[in-house]
Short mmCIF file of C-alpha atoms and ligand atoms in Angstrom, two decimals:
data_model
loop_
_atom_site.label_atom_id
_atom_site.label_comp_id
_atom_site.label_asym_id
_atom_site.label_seq_id
_atom_site.Cartn_x
_atom_site.Cartn_y
_atom_site.Cartn_z
CA UNK A 177 25.28 -33.40 -14.13
CA UNK A 178 25.79 -34.24 -10.50
CA UNK A 179 28.66 -33.55 -8.14
CA UNK A 180 31.61 -33.38 -8.70
CA UNK A 181 31.08 -32.25 -12.32
CA UNK A 182 28.57 -29.62 -11.27
CA UNK A 183 29.27 -27.51 -8.22
CA UNK A 184 26.68 -24.89 -7.21
CA UNK A 185 29.23 -23.05 -5.12
CA UNK A 186 31.35 -21.99 -8.15
CA UNK A 187 29.02 -19.10 -8.83
CA UNK A 188 28.96 -18.01 -5.18
CA UNK A 189 32.72 -17.35 -4.86
CA UNK A 190 32.79 -13.55 -4.86
CA UNK A 191 30.38 -10.64 -4.41
CA UNK A 192 30.78 -9.67 -8.08
CA UNK A 193 30.01 -13.19 -9.30
CA UNK A 194 27.00 -13.41 -7.04
CA UNK A 195 25.73 -10.10 -8.36
CA UNK A 196 26.24 -11.32 -11.91
CA UNK A 197 23.91 -14.29 -11.46
CA UNK A 198 21.40 -12.60 -9.17
CA UNK A 199 17.89 -13.37 -10.47
CA UNK A 200 15.93 -10.70 -8.64
CA UNK A 201 17.06 -7.10 -8.41
CA UNK A 202 15.33 -4.49 -6.38
CA UNK A 203 15.38 -0.91 -7.67
CA UNK A 204 14.04 2.36 -6.22
CA UNK A 205 11.77 2.81 -9.25
CA UNK A 206 9.37 0.10 -8.09
CA UNK A 207 8.88 1.30 -4.51
CA UNK A 208 6.01 3.46 -3.22
CA UNK A 209 6.15 5.23 0.15
CA UNK A 210 2.90 5.69 2.12
CA UNK A 211 2.45 9.05 3.89
CA UNK A 212 -0.01 9.95 6.67
CA UNK A 213 -1.52 13.41 6.30
CA UNK A 214 -3.10 15.24 9.25
CA UNK A 215 -4.89 18.58 9.52
CA UNK A 216 -2.88 21.50 10.88
CA UNK A 217 0.46 23.17 10.25
CA UNK A 218 4.04 22.36 11.19
CA UNK A 219 3.20 18.84 12.34
CA UNK A 220 5.77 16.07 11.97
CA UNK A 221 4.92 13.68 14.74
CA UNK A 222 6.39 10.18 14.87
CA UNK A 223 3.78 7.40 14.93
CA UNK A 224 4.54 5.21 17.92
CA UNK A 225 3.42 1.98 16.27
CA UNK A 226 5.40 2.78 13.09
CA UNK A 227 8.87 3.93 14.17
CA UNK A 228 10.39 6.24 11.56
CA UNK A 229 6.99 7.13 10.01
CA UNK A 230 5.28 10.41 10.87
CA UNK A 231 1.95 12.14 10.90
CA UNK A 232 2.53 15.07 8.53
CA UNK A 233 0.60 18.28 8.08
CA UNK A 234 0.32 19.51 4.49
CA UNK A 235 3.41 21.76 4.67
CA UNK A 236 5.50 18.93 6.11
CA UNK A 237 4.11 16.52 3.53
CA UNK A 238 5.50 18.80 0.83
CA UNK A 239 8.92 18.74 2.49
CA UNK A 240 8.69 14.97 2.70
CA UNK A 241 7.64 14.68 -0.93
CA UNK A 242 10.79 16.56 -1.97
CA UNK A 243 12.90 14.11 0.05
CA UNK A 244 11.09 11.23 -1.61
CA UNK A 245 12.00 12.60 -5.03
CA UNK A 246 15.60 13.14 -3.92
CA UNK A 247 15.71 9.44 -3.05
CA UNK A 248 14.71 8.55 -6.60
CA UNK A 249 11.37 7.12 -5.57
CA UNK A 250 8.60 7.48 -8.18
CA UNK A 251 5.47 7.73 -6.04
CA UNK A 252 3.77 8.29 -2.71
CA UNK A 253 0.49 6.84 -1.44
CA UNK A 254 -1.47 9.27 0.72
CA UNK A 255 -3.60 8.36 3.71
CA UNK A 256 -5.46 10.97 5.69
CA UNK A 257 -6.71 11.64 9.17
CA UNK A 258 -9.73 13.91 9.56
CA UNK A 259 -10.26 16.65 12.12
CA UNK A 260 -13.47 14.85 13.10
CA UNK A 261 -15.11 11.51 12.39
CA UNK A 262 -18.80 10.82 11.70
CA UNK A 263 -20.96 7.88 10.56
CA UNK A 264 -20.64 8.76 6.86
CA UNK A 265 -16.97 9.77 6.88
CA UNK A 266 -17.71 13.18 5.41
CA UNK A 267 -14.15 14.48 5.51
CA UNK A 268 -13.11 11.67 3.17
CA UNK A 269 -14.76 13.54 0.30
CA UNK A 270 -14.38 17.12 1.51
CA UNK A 271 -12.55 19.31 -1.03
CA UNK A 272 -10.75 20.92 1.91
CA UNK A 273 -9.75 17.65 3.60
CA UNK A 274 -6.12 17.13 4.58
CA UNK A 275 -5.48 14.65 1.75
CA UNK A 276 -7.06 16.86 -0.91
CA UNK A 277 -4.94 19.80 0.26
CA UNK A 278 -1.81 17.68 0.40
CA UNK A 279 -2.37 16.37 -3.14
CA UNK A 280 -2.70 19.90 -4.42
CA UNK A 281 0.35 21.20 -2.55
CA UNK A 282 2.59 18.25 -3.45
CA UNK A 283 1.68 18.35 -7.15
CA UNK A 284 2.49 22.05 -7.21
CA UNK A 285 5.85 21.66 -5.44
CA UNK A 286 7.04 18.43 -7.10
CA UNK A 287 4.96 17.85 -10.24
CA UNK A 288 7.09 14.89 -11.33
CA UNK A 289 6.18 12.80 -8.31
CA UNK A 290 3.28 10.39 -8.84
CA UNK A 291 0.69 11.10 -6.15
CA UNK A 292 -1.62 8.17 -5.44
CA UNK A 293 -4.42 8.40 -2.89
CA UNK A 294 -5.94 5.69 -0.76
CA UNK A 295 -9.69 5.72 -1.27
CA UNK A 296 -11.49 4.39 1.80
CA UNK A 297 -13.82 5.59 4.52
CA UNK A 298 -12.44 3.78 7.58
CA UNK A 299 -10.11 6.59 8.64
CA UNK A 300 -13.07 8.97 8.51
CA UNK A 301 -15.98 7.04 10.03
CA UNK A 302 -16.63 7.14 13.77
CA UNK A 303 -17.44 3.39 13.75
CA UNK A 304 -14.15 2.64 11.95
CA UNK A 305 -15.69 0.52 9.18
CA UNK A 306 -14.92 0.98 5.48
CA UNK A 307 -18.56 1.50 4.53
CA UNK A 308 -21.97 2.81 5.51
CA UNK A 309 -23.32 1.01 8.56
CA UNK A 310 -26.92 -0.06 9.13
CA UNK A 311 -27.31 -1.85 12.44
CA UNK A 312 -24.29 -4.14 12.44
CA UNK A 313 -24.25 -4.48 8.67
CA UNK A 314 -21.78 -2.79 6.31
CA UNK A 315 -24.00 -1.78 3.39
CA UNK A 316 -22.25 -2.32 0.08
CA UNK A 317 -24.17 -0.33 -2.52
CA UNK A 318 -24.76 2.77 -0.39
CA UNK A 319 -21.00 2.90 0.19
CA UNK A 320 -20.20 3.01 -3.52
CA UNK A 321 -21.47 6.54 -3.95
CA UNK A 322 -19.32 7.81 -1.07
CA UNK A 323 -16.28 6.08 -2.56
CA UNK A 324 -17.02 7.73 -5.91
CA UNK A 325 -17.18 11.13 -4.24
CA UNK A 326 -13.94 10.45 -2.36
CA UNK A 327 -12.06 9.35 -5.48
CA UNK A 328 -13.41 12.28 -7.47
CA UNK A 329 -12.38 14.78 -4.78
CA UNK A 330 -8.83 13.40 -4.86
CA UNK A 331 -8.63 13.58 -8.64
CA UNK A 332 -10.08 17.09 -8.69
CA UNK A 333 -7.32 18.05 -6.24
CA UNK A 334 -4.78 16.72 -8.74
CA UNK A 335 -4.17 13.06 -7.78
CA UNK A 336 -2.44 11.05 -10.49
CA UNK A 337 -4.01 7.75 -9.45
CA UNK A 338 -6.59 6.47 -6.96
CA UNK A 339 -6.32 3.29 -4.93
CA UNK A 340 -9.57 1.96 -3.47
CA UNK A 341 -8.85 -0.21 -0.39
CA UNK A 342 -12.34 -0.77 1.02
CA UNK A 343 -13.14 -4.18 -0.55
CA UNK A 344 -16.78 -3.33 -1.32
CA UNK A 345 -18.10 -5.24 -4.33
CA UNK A 346 -18.26 -3.18 -7.50
CA UNK A 347 -16.25 -0.21 -6.28
CA UNK A 348 -13.66 -0.29 -9.05
CA UNK A 349 -16.39 -0.15 -11.70
CA UNK A 350 -18.26 2.55 -9.79
CA UNK A 351 -15.16 4.72 -9.44
CA UNK A 352 -14.16 4.14 -13.08
CA UNK A 353 -17.64 5.18 -14.28
CA UNK A 354 -17.62 8.28 -12.09
CA UNK A 355 -14.15 9.40 -13.19
CA UNK A 356 -14.95 8.77 -16.86
CA UNK A 357 -18.19 10.68 -16.54
CA UNK A 358 -16.27 13.73 -15.30
CA UNK A 359 -13.67 13.48 -18.06
CA UNK A 360 -10.99 11.85 -15.93
CA UNK A 361 -10.73 8.80 -18.19
CA UNK A 362 -6.92 9.17 -18.14
CA UNK A 363 -6.59 8.62 -14.38
CA UNK A 364 -5.61 5.03 -13.52
CA UNK A 365 -7.02 2.93 -10.69
CA UNK A 366 -4.77 0.76 -8.54
CA UNK A 367 -7.19 -1.71 -6.97
CA UNK A 368 -6.52 -3.35 -3.64
CA UNK A 369 -7.90 -6.42 -5.40
CA UNK A 370 -7.00 -9.22 -3.01
CA UNK A 371 -7.02 -7.64 0.42
CA UNK A 372 -7.18 -9.99 3.36
CA UNK A 373 -8.76 -9.52 6.78
CA UNK A 374 -5.32 -9.45 8.36
CA UNK A 375 -3.98 -8.92 11.87
CA UNK A 376 -0.92 -7.35 10.24
CA UNK A 377 -2.77 -4.02 9.83
CA UNK A 378 -2.58 -3.46 13.61
CA UNK A 379 0.03 -0.67 13.67
CA UNK A 380 -1.71 1.16 10.79
CA UNK A 381 -5.03 1.17 12.61
CA UNK A 382 -3.30 2.67 15.63
CA UNK A 383 -1.76 5.31 13.33
CA UNK A 384 -5.11 6.37 11.87
CA UNK A 385 -7.36 5.32 14.76
CA UNK A 386 -9.49 3.18 12.48
CA UNK A 387 -9.99 0.06 14.59
CA UNK A 388 -13.65 -0.95 14.08
CA UNK A 389 -15.75 0.03 17.07
CA UNK A 390 -17.79 -3.17 16.72
CA UNK A 391 -17.18 -6.44 14.93
CA UNK A 392 -14.35 -6.79 12.43
CA UNK A 393 -13.73 -6.49 8.71
CA UNK A 394 -14.33 -10.12 7.79
CA UNK A 395 -17.62 -9.44 6.03
CA UNK A 396 -15.75 -7.50 3.35
CA UNK A 397 -12.03 -8.32 3.49
CA UNK A 398 -10.87 -11.77 2.42
CA UNK A 399 -10.42 -14.89 4.50
CA UNK A 400 -6.65 -15.48 4.95
CA UNK A 401 -7.22 -19.15 4.14
CA UNK A 402 -8.30 -18.46 0.54
CA UNK A 403 -5.99 -18.28 -2.47
CA UNK A 404 -8.21 -19.27 -5.42
CA UNK A 405 -10.58 -16.53 -4.36
CA UNK A 406 -7.75 -14.00 -4.73
CA UNK A 407 -7.44 -14.84 -8.41
CA UNK A 408 -11.20 -14.37 -8.79
CA UNK A 409 -11.14 -11.02 -6.96
CA UNK A 410 -8.32 -9.85 -9.22
CA UNK A 411 -10.18 -10.91 -12.37
CA UNK A 412 -13.30 -9.06 -11.20
CA UNK A 413 -11.37 -5.86 -10.59
CA UNK A 414 -9.72 -6.13 -14.00
CA UNK A 415 -13.11 -6.54 -15.67
CA UNK A 416 -14.32 -3.47 -13.76
CA UNK A 417 -11.40 -1.42 -15.05
CA UNK A 418 -8.44 -1.77 -12.68
CA UNK A 419 -5.13 -0.69 -14.23
CA UNK A 420 -2.92 -2.08 -11.48
CA UNK A 421 -3.97 -4.89 -9.14
CA UNK A 422 -2.70 -5.41 -5.61
CA UNK A 423 -2.24 -8.20 -3.12
CA UNK A 424 -2.20 -7.14 0.52
CA UNK A 425 -0.51 -7.98 2.91
CA UNK A 426 2.66 -9.17 1.16
CA UNK A 427 4.94 -11.42 3.21
CA UNK A 428 2.36 -13.85 4.63
CA UNK A 429 0.80 -14.01 1.13
CA UNK A 430 3.77 -14.60 -1.18
CA UNK A 431 1.99 -17.65 -2.59
CA UNK A 432 -0.98 -15.46 -3.49
CA UNK A 433 1.32 -12.94 -5.19
CA UNK A 434 2.85 -15.77 -7.22
CA UNK A 435 -0.56 -17.13 -8.17
CA UNK A 436 -1.96 -13.76 -9.17
CA UNK A 437 1.23 -13.11 -11.17
CA UNK A 438 0.41 -16.23 -13.24
CA UNK A 439 -3.15 -15.08 -13.83
CA UNK A 440 -2.69 -11.57 -15.25
CA UNK A 441 -0.35 -9.46 -17.36
CA UNK A 442 -1.34 -6.25 -15.57
CA UNK A 443 1.16 -4.58 -13.27
CA UNK A 444 0.97 -6.25 -9.87
CA UNK A 445 1.52 -4.36 -6.64
CA UNK A 446 2.05 -5.83 -3.19
CA UNK A 447 1.58 -3.96 0.07
CA UNK A 448 4.29 -4.65 2.64
CA UNK A 449 1.94 -3.60 5.44
CA UNK A 450 2.45 -1.93 8.79
CA UNK A 451 2.67 -5.17 10.79
CA UNK A 452 5.35 -6.55 8.49
CA UNK A 453 7.32 -3.32 8.98
CA UNK A 454 6.75 -3.24 12.73
CA UNK A 455 7.89 -6.84 13.20
CA UNK A 456 11.27 -6.16 11.64
CA UNK A 457 11.65 -2.87 13.52
CA UNK A 458 10.73 -4.45 16.85
CA UNK A 459 12.96 -7.49 16.45
CA UNK A 460 15.86 -5.27 15.38
CA UNK A 461 15.36 -3.05 18.43
CA UNK A 462 15.62 -6.11 20.61
CA UNK A 463 18.82 -7.05 18.81
CA UNK A 464 17.20 -10.21 17.46
CA UNK A 465 17.90 -9.62 13.80
CA UNK A 466 19.90 -7.40 11.47
CA UNK A 467 17.41 -4.75 10.36
CA UNK A 468 19.17 -3.78 7.14
CA UNK A 469 19.56 -7.30 5.83
CA UNK A 470 16.08 -8.32 6.94
CA UNK A 471 14.61 -5.32 5.14
CA UNK A 472 16.26 -6.07 1.82
CA UNK A 473 15.57 -9.79 2.13
CA UNK A 474 11.88 -9.18 2.80
CA UNK A 475 11.48 -6.72 -0.09
CA UNK A 476 13.43 -8.95 -2.47
CA UNK A 477 11.21 -11.91 -1.58
CA UNK A 478 8.11 -9.89 -2.49
CA UNK A 479 9.59 -9.05 -5.87
CA UNK A 480 10.78 -12.64 -6.37
CA UNK A 481 7.22 -13.83 -5.76
CA UNK A 482 6.12 -11.72 -8.72
CA UNK A 483 5.28 -8.19 -7.58
CA UNK A 484 6.23 -5.35 -9.96
CA UNK A 485 5.51 -2.64 -7.41
CA UNK A 486 6.02 -2.71 -3.64
CA UNK A 487 4.27 -0.31 -1.31
CA UNK A 488 6.47 -0.12 1.76
CA UNK A 489 7.29 2.05 4.76
CA UNK A 490 10.89 0.91 4.17
CA UNK A 491 11.06 2.68 0.78
CA UNK A 492 13.54 5.43 1.72
CA UNK A 493 15.68 3.10 3.82
CA UNK A 494 15.69 0.55 1.01
CA UNK A 495 16.99 3.17 -1.44
CA UNK A 496 19.86 3.98 0.92
CA UNK A 497 20.68 0.30 1.39
CA UNK A 498 20.55 -0.37 -2.35
CA UNK A 499 22.91 2.55 -2.98
CA UNK A 500 25.36 0.83 -0.62
CA UNK A 501 25.33 -2.36 -2.64
CA UNK A 502 22.06 -4.07 -1.80
CA UNK A 503 21.64 -7.58 -0.44
C1 LIG B 182 -8.02 0.66 4.78
C2 LIG B 182 -6.58 0.39 4.77
C3 LIG B 182 -5.87 -0.33 5.72
C4 LIG B 182 -4.55 -0.35 5.31
C5 LIG B 182 -4.48 0.36 4.13
N1 LIG B 182 -5.74 0.79 3.80
C6 LIG B 182 -6.29 -0.91 7.00
C7 LIG B 182 -7.43 -1.81 7.14
O1 LIG B 182 -7.96 -2.36 6.16
O2 LIG B 182 -7.82 -1.97 8.28
C8 LIG B 182 -3.46 -1.04 6.04
C9 LIG B 182 -2.09 -0.63 5.70
C10 LIG B 182 -1.05 -1.13 6.63
O3 LIG B 182 -1.30 -1.92 7.56
O4 LIG B 182 0.12 -0.73 6.43
N2 LIG B 182 -8.33 1.90 4.34
#
């Protein structure tokens, strides 16, 4: 039915009509806000590379968690900075680490909030890699035990879910086995299943000082050129016991999100990473684009591509924008 019988513009006449036929709707209930926990007390220090995001000590993280709940957001994802770094990232699995303490304090103050923890060593190792280093090699199987200990320490502190982001082979299975062995068979794993070796993590690495001291992460994170491999990575993590799978980053990988969506019925998360956030913030500061519209457009595109869950530094802002009518 071509023009003039059919006219696409009929359904674009008014805001109410456009809302009526909108195919993709963003809601607060699918957004997760990352938080950066630091040792100490009374610390709420803005991260220069992530405007609007702060380093939070445990007490401030509790305050923030209450705000997150007030926004109607269901979950936070905790990252930690240690007091000191060493080759084996010991503070990652210390029961008194900042993340472990924050998990405990947040669950006590706001039990209804889902507390997810990032499980990785790179914030805690002095070389900045996500695994044990021998020479210039990142040793896979030795790393697994440290990841198990890290995940277990988070769950023992009260974490509702763990999210391994290291990209070592076999880590989902190793963590699943460890948690099951300790009776934590009810704790889900959100696997960073298809995580690319991306330049878009730049602002995050500045925030946690985790830039590798030698080499890069390409021997464990994925080649940005590969999409079929993402489907394979996702299938492997599902076989190993992942409950939620993730594609990361999001915006430069919308095709990967769409492909993975076709390949599994599991909940699919996408990580709208620090560089994606920083680009919009920086361009808006320069007056080059409308921050509010760009934010909602970017998040909507990630959902349109097939993500059920979006991890984003924009989460609180997005809730405010959605309350004002959305896109
Ligand atoms: C690794 C980890 C990274 C991010 C989340 N987990 C960085 C990396 O792999 O170098 C990046 C998140 C972001 O850029 O927002 N533990």
